[in-house]
Coordinates of C-alpha atoms in Angstrom, one line a residue:
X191 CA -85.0 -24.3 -31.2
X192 CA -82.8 -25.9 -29.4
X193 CA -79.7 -28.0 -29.7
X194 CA -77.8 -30.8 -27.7
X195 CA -74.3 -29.5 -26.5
X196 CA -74.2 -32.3 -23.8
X197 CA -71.2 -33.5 -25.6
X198 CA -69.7 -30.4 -26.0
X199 CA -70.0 -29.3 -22.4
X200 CA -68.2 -32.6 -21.6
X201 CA -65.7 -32.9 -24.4
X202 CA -64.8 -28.9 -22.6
X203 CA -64.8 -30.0 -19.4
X204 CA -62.6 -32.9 -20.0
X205 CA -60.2 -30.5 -21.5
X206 CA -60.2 -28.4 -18.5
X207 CA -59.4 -31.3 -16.2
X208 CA -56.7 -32.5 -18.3
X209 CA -54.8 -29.0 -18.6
X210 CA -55.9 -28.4 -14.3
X211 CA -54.6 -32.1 -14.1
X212 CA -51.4 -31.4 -16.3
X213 CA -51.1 -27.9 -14.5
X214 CA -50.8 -28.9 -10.7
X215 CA -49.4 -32.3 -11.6
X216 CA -46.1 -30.2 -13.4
X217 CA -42.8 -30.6 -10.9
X218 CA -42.4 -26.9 -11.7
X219 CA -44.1 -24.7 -10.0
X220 CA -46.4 -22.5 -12.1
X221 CA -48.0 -19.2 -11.6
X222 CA -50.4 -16.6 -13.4
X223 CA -50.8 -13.1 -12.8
X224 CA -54.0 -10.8 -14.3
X225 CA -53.0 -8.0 -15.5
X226 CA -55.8 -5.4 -14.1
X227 CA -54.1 -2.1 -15.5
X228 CA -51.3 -0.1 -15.7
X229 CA -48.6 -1.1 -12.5
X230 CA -51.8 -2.7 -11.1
X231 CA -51.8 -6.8 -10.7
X232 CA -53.4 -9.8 -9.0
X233 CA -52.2 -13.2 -8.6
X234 CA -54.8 -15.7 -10.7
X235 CA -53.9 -18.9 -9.9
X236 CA -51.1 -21.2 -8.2
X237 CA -50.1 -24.8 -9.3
X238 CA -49.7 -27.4 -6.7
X239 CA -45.7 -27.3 -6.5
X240 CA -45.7 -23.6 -6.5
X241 CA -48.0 -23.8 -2.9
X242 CA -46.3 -26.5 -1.8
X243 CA -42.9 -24.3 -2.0
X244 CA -44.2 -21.8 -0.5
X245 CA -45.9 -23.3 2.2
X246 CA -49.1 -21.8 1.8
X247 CA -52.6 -23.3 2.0
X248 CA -54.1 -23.7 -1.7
X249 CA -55.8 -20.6 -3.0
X250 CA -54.5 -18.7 0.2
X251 CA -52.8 -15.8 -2.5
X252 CA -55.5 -16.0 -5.3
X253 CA -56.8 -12.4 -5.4
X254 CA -53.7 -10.7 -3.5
X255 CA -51.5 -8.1 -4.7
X256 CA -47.7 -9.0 -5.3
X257 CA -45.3 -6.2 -3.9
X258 CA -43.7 -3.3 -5.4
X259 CA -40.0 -5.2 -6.0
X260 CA -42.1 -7.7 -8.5
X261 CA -44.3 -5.4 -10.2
X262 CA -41.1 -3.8 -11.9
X263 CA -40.6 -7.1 -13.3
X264 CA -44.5 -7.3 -14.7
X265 CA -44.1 -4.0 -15.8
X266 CA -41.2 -4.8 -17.6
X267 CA -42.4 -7.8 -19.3
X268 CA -46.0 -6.0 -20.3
X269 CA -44.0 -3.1 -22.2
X270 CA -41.4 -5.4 -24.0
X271 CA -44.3 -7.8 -24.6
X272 CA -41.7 -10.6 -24.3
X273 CA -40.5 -13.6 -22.0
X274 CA -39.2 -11.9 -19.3
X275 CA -36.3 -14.0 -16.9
X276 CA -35.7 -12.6 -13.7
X277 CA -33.9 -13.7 -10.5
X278 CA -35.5 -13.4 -7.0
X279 CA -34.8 -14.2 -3.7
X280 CA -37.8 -15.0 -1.2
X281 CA -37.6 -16.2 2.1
X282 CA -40.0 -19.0 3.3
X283 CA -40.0 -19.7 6.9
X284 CA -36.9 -17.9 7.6
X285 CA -35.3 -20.3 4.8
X286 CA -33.2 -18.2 2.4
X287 CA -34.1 -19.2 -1.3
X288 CA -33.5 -17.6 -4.6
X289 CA -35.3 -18.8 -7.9
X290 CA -35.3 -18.4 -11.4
X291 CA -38.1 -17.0 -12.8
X292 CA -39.8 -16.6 -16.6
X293 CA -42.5 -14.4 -17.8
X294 CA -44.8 -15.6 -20.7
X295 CA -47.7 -13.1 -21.5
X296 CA -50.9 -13.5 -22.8
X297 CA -52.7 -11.9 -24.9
X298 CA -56.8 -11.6 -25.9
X299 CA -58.5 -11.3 -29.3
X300 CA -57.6 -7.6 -29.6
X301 CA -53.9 -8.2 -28.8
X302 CA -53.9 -6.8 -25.4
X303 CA -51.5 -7.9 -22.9
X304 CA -54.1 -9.4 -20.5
X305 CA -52.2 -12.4 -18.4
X306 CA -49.0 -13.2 -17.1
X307 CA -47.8 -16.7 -16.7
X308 CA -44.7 -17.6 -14.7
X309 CA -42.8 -20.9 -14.5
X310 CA -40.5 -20.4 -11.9
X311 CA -37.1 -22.7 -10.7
X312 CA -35.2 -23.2 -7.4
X313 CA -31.4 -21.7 -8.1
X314 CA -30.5 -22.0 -4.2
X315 CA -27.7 -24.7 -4.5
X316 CA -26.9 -23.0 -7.5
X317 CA -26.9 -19.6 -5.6
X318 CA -25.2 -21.3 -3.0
X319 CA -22.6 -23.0 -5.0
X320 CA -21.9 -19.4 -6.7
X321 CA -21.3 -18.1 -3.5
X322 CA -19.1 -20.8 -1.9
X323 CA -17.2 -20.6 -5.5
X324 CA -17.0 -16.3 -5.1
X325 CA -16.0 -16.9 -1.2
X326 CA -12.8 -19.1 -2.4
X327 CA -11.9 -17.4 -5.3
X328 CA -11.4 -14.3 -3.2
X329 CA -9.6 -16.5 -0.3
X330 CA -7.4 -18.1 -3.2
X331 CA -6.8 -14.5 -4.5
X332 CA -6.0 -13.3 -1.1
X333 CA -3.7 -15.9 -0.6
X334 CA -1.8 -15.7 -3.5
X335 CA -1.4 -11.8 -2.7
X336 CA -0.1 -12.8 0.5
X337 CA 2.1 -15.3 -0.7
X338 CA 3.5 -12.8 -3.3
X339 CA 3.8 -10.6 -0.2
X340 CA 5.8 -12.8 1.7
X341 CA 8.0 -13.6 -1.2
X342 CA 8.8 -10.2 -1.8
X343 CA 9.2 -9.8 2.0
X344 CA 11.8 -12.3 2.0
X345 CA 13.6 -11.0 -1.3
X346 CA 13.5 -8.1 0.4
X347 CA 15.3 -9.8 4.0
X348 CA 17.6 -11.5 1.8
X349 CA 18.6 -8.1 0.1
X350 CA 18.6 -6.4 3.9
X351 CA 20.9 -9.1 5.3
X352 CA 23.2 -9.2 2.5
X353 CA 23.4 -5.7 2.6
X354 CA 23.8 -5.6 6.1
X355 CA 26.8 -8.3 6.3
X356 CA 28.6 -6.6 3.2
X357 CA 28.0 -3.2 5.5
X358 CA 28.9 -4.6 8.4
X359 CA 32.3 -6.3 6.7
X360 CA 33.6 -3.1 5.5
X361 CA 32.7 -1.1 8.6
X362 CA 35.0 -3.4 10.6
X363 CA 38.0 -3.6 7.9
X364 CA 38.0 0.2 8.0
X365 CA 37.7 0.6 11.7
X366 CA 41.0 -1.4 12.5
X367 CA 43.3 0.8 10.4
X368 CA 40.9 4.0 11.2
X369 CA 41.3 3.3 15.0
X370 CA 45.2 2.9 14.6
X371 CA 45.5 6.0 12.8
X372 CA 43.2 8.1 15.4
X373 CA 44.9 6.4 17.7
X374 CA 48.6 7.6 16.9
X375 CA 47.4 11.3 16.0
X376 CA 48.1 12.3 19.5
X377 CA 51.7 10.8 19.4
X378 CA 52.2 11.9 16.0
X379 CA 51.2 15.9 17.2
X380 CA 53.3 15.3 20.3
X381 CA 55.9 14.5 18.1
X382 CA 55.9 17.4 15.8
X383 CA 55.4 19.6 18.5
X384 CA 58.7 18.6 20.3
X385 CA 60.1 18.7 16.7
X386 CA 59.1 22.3 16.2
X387 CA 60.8 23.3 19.9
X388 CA 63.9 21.8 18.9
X389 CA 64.0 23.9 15.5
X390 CA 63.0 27.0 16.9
X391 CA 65.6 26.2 19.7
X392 CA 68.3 25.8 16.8
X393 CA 66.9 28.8 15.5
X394 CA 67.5 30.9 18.6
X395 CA 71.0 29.3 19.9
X396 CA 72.4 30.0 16.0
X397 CA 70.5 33.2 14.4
X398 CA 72.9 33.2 11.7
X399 CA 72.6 29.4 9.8
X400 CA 75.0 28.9 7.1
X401 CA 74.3 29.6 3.7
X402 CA 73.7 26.1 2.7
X403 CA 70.5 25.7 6.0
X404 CA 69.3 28.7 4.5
X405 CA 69.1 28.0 1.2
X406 CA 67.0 24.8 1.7
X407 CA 64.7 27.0 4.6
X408 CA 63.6 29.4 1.9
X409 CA 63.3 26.7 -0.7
X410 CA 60.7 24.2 1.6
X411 CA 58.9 28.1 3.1
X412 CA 59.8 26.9 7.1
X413 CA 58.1 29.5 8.2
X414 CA 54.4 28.6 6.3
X415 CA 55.3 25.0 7.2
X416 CA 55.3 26.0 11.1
X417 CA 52.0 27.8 10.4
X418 CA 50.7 25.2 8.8
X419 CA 51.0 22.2 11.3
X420 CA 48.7 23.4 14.1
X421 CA 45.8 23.3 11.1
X422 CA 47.3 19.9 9.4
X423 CA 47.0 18.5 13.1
X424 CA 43.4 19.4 13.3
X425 CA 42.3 18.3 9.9
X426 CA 43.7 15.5 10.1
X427 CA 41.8 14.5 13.7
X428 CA 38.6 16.3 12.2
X429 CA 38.7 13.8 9.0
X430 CA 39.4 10.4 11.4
X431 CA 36.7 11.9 13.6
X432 CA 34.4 11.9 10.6
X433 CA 35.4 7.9 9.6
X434 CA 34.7 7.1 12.7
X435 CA 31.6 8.4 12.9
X436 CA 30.7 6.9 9.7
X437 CA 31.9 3.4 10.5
X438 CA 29.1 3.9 13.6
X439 CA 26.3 4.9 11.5
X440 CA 27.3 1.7 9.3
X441 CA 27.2 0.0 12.0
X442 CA 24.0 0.7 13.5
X443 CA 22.1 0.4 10.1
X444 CA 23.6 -3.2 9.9
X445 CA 22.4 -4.5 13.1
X446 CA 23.3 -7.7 12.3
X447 CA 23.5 -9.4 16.1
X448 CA 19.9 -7.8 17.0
X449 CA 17.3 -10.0 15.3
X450 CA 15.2 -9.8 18.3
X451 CA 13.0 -6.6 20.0
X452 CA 15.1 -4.5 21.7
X453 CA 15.0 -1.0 23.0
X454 CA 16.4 1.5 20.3
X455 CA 17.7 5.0 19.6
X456 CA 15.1 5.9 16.9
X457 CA 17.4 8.7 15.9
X458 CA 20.4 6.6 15.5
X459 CA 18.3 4.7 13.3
X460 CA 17.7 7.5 11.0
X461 CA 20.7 9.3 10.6
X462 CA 22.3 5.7 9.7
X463 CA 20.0 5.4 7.3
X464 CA 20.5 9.2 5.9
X465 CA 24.2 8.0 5.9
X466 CA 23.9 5.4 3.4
X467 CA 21.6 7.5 1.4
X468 CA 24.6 10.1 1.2
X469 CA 25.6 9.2 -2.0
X470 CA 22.3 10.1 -3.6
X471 CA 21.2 13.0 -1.4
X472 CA 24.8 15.1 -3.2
X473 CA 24.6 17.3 -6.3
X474 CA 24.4 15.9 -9.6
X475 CA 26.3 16.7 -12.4
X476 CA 23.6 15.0 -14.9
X477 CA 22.5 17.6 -17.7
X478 CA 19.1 19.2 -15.9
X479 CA 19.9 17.6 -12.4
X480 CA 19.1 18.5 -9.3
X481 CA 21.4 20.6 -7.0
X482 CA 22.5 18.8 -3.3
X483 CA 19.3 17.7 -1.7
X484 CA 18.8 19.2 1.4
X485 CA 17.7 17.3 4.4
X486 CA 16.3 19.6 7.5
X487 CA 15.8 17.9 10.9
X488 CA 14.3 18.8 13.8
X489 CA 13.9 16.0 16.7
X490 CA 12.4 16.0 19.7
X491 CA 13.3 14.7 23.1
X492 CA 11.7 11.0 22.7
X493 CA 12.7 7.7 24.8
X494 CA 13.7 4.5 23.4
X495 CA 11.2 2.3 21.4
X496 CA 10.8 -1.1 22.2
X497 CA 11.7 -2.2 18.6
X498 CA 13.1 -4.4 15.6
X499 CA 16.1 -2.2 15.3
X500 CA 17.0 -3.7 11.7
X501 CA 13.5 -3.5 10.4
X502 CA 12.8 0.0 11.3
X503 CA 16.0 0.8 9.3
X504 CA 14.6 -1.1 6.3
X505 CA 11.8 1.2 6.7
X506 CA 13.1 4.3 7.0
X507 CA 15.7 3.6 3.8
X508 CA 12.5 2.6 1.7
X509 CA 10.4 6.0 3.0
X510 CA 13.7 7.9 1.9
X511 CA 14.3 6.1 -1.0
X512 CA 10.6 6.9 -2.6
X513 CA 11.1 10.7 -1.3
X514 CA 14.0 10.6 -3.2
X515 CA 12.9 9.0 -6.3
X516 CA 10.2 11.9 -6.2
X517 CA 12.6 14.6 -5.9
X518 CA 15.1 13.6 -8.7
X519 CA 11.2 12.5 -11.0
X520 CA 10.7 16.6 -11.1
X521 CA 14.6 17.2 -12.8
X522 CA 14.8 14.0 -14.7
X523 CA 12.9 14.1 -18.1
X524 CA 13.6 10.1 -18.5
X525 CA 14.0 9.3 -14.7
X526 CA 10.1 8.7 -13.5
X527 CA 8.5 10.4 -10.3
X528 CA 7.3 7.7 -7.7
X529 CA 4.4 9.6 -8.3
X530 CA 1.7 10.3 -11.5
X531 CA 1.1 13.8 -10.4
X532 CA 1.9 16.9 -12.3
X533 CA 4.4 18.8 -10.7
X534 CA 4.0 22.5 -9.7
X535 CA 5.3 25.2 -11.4
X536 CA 6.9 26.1 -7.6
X537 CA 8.6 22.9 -7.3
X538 CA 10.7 23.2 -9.9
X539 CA 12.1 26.6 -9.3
X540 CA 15.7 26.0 -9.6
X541 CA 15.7 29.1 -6.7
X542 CA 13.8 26.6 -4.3
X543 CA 16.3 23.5 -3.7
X544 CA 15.0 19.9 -3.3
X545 CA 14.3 19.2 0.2
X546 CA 13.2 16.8 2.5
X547 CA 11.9 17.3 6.0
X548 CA 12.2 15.1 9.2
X549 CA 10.6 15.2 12.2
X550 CA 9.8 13.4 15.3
X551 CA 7.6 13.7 18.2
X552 CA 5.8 12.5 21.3
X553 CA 2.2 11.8 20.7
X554 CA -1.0 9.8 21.9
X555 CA 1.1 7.2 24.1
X556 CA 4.0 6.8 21.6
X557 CA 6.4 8.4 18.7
X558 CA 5.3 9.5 16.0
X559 CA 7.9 10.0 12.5
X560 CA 7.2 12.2 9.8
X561 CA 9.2 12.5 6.7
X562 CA 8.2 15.0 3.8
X563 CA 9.6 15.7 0.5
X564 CA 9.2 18.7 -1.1
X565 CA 8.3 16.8 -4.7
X566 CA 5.2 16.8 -6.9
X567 CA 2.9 14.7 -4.2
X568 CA 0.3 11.9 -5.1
X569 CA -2.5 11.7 -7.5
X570 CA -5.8 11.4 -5.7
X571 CA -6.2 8.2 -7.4
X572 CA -3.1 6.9 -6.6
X573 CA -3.4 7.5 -2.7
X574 CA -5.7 4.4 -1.5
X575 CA -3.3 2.4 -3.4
X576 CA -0.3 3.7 -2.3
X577 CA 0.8 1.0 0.1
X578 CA -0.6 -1.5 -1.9
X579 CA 1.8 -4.9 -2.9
X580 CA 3.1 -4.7 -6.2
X581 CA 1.2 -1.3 -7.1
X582 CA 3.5 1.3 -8.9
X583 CA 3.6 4.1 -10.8
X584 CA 7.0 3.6 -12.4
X585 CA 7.6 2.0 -15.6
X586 CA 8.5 -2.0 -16.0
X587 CA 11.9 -2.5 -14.5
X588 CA 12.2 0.5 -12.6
X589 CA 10.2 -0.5 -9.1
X590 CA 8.7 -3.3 -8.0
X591 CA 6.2 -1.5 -5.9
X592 CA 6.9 -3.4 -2.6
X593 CA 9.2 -0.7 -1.0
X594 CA 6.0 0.8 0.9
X595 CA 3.8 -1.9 1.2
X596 CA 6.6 -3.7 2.9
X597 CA 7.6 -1.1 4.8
X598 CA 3.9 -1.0 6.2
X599 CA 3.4 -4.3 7.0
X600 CA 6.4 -3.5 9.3
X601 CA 5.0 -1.0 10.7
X602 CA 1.3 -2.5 11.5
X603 CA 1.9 -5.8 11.5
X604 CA 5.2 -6.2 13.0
X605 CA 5.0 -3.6 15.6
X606 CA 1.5 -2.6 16.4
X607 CA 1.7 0.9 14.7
X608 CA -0.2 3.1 12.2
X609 CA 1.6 4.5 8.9
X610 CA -0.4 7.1 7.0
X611 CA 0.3 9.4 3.8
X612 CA -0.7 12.3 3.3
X613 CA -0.4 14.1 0.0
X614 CA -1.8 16.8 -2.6
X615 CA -0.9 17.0 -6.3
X616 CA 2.2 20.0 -6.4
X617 CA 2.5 20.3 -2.8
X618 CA 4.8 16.8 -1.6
X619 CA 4.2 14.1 0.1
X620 CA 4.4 12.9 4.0
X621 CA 4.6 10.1 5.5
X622 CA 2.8 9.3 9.2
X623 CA 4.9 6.9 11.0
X624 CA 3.3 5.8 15.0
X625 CA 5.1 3.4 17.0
X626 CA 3.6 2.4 20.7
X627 CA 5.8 3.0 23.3

């Protein structure tokens, strides 16, 4: 027996040629995958587009295997047994492109997984786009940090200069009347001096005063009195010694007629510093406050550094000032450490005072500073942040966490230098400061 199926056979075919027809003629490109077994697949067919995007000659990839990176993504599709999207990035004659792929699989009469068909989309100006969009997001992010920066940076000049001119004021009114007294201590001893001569002269021409002269001797102790002037004299020159040295180091923190690079006394620098930090460095009398902190020095013989003179000083004062904060953060229940750490038991041994160490150095073709407290040191999560703009560890209102990060852009940027820190939980902190000779 036998039957006519011409029709069929063409009624088929014509459906074939319109789904080949609708298949290479779609502007997407359009892929399918056989799915031979497990983590094993070959590419079935290719629309039109798809060649054409890849600049391959038709039916060039029918039969190949696709690489390892894309199997993952068959393999994942097979064993959800859903669409699968994935992004990929392929490079076609050295072009960079990146596409937007979706899995759809197929599956037979027994509901096995036995074809994979991919429609697939180019994301490159997308890609591109989302890059550009990342690249100034970070620049506008890095600008605004640097314009926060610079603000704080000149907050912080502002505060620097004022302070300097209000330093600088009082240093000169109590120079004049400092400089007249230390001036007229020699005259004033001479004085005495003769003074006492004559006395004692009186004393030996009459031996015998009258009762009256004798009565007011015992009464005012003449004889302590006499004793007593030769140490007055001296105290008094010690103590206008000590004001005068204190209107220098006033002075030199100031700076206020040396804007430009100069050659400087890093030392100078310092102990003007440690002078204006004098007032908290004393004893407290809080209830569970810290005894006198102690400062230990130990220079060494280093030339002059080509410097901002001013600027260094802001540096040192803000290194200080955050050694400080740490040392009074282990007494101070409700005063916070400049640090998150856990103090030691050692470093709060009221046998084992608060100290701070400083130290400085030749080394590696210029000076190096180090300043170490003897406080509860630095998290190790807070150390790559440390010099960070705006990054604190003290509560709202209590730091602005610019101090370092200011003082280190003075240091690197400003002159050329490297600032480290170097710190362990319990064991204090140090500061690294290298300046080029």
């Amino acid at each position: 027996m036998g039957h006519d199926i011409t029709q069929l056979k063409q009624s088929v075919d014509a459906q074939q040629s319109l789904l080949q027809s609708i298949y290479d003629g779609a502007e997407t490109p359009i892929f399918a995958v056989d799915v031979l077994a497990a983590d094993r697949y070959q590419f079935a067919s290719f629309n039109q587009v798809a060649e054409r995007n890849m600049q391959v000659a038709p039916g060039s990839l029918v039969g190949q295997q696709p690489n390892e990176s894309v199997v993952e993504k068959y393999n994942a599709c097979c064993e959800s047994g859903q669409p699968f999207v994935y992004e990929e990035y392929l490079q076609f004659n050295e072009q960079d492109t990146w596409w937007l792929t979706t899995l759809n699989p197929l599956r037979d009469e027994t509901g096995q997984i036995y074809r994979l068909v991919g429609t697939t989309i180019d994301i490159t100006r997308r890609h591109q786009a989302e890059v550009r969009l990342q690249e100034k997001a970070a620049e506008l992010e890095q600008a605004l940090t640097q314009l926060k920066l610079t603000q704080a940076q000149l907050v912080q000049s502002e505060k620097m200069s004022s302070l300097g001119q209000l330093v600088a004021g009082i240093a000169h009114e109590i120079n004049n009347p400092v400089s007249f007294i230390f001036g007229n201590i020699g005259y004033a001893s001479e004085y005495v001096e003769e003074l006492v001569s004559l006395l004692q002269l009186y004393q030996a021409q009459y031996p015998q005063p009258t009762p009256a002269i004798q009565e007011h001797a015992d009464a005012i102790d003449i004889e302590y009195i006499l004793t007593d002037l030769e140490q007055l004299e001296g105290s008094l020159k010690v103590g206008a010694e000590r004001i005068q040295s204190i209107v220098l180091s006033l002075r030199n923190f100031s700076r206020l007629d040396e804007v430009d690079m100069k050659p400087s006394d890093i030392h100078a620098g310092i102990e003007s510093t440690l002078m204006m930090l004098h007032n908290r460095l004393g004893a407290t009398d809080r209830p569970g406050g810290h005894g006198e902190i102690q400062v230990e020095v130990s220079y060494g013989q280093i030339p002059e550094i080509l410097c901002f003179p001013r600027q260094l000083n802001q540096v040192f004062l803000n290194v200080l000032t955050n050694a400080i904060d740490a040392l009074e953060g282990q007494f101070y229940s409700d005063t916070p450490c400049s640090t998150t750490a856990s103090p030691s038991p050692d470093s709060l041994n009221p046998n084992k005072p608060p100290t701070i160490w400083i130290s400085t150095h030749l080394t590696n073709g210029g000076v190096e500073i180090r300043i170490r407290d003897s406080g509860p040191g630095v998290s190790v999560e807070d150390q790559p942040l440390i010099f960070d703009p705006f990054f604190t560890t003290k509560p709202v209102g209590q730091g602005t966490g610019m101090g370092l990060g200011i003082a280190y852009q003075i240091v690197v940027q400003q002159h050329q230098g490297r600032m480290s820190c170097i710190a362990q939980p319990g064991e204090g902190t140090m500061f690294k400061i290298w300046l080029p000779q």
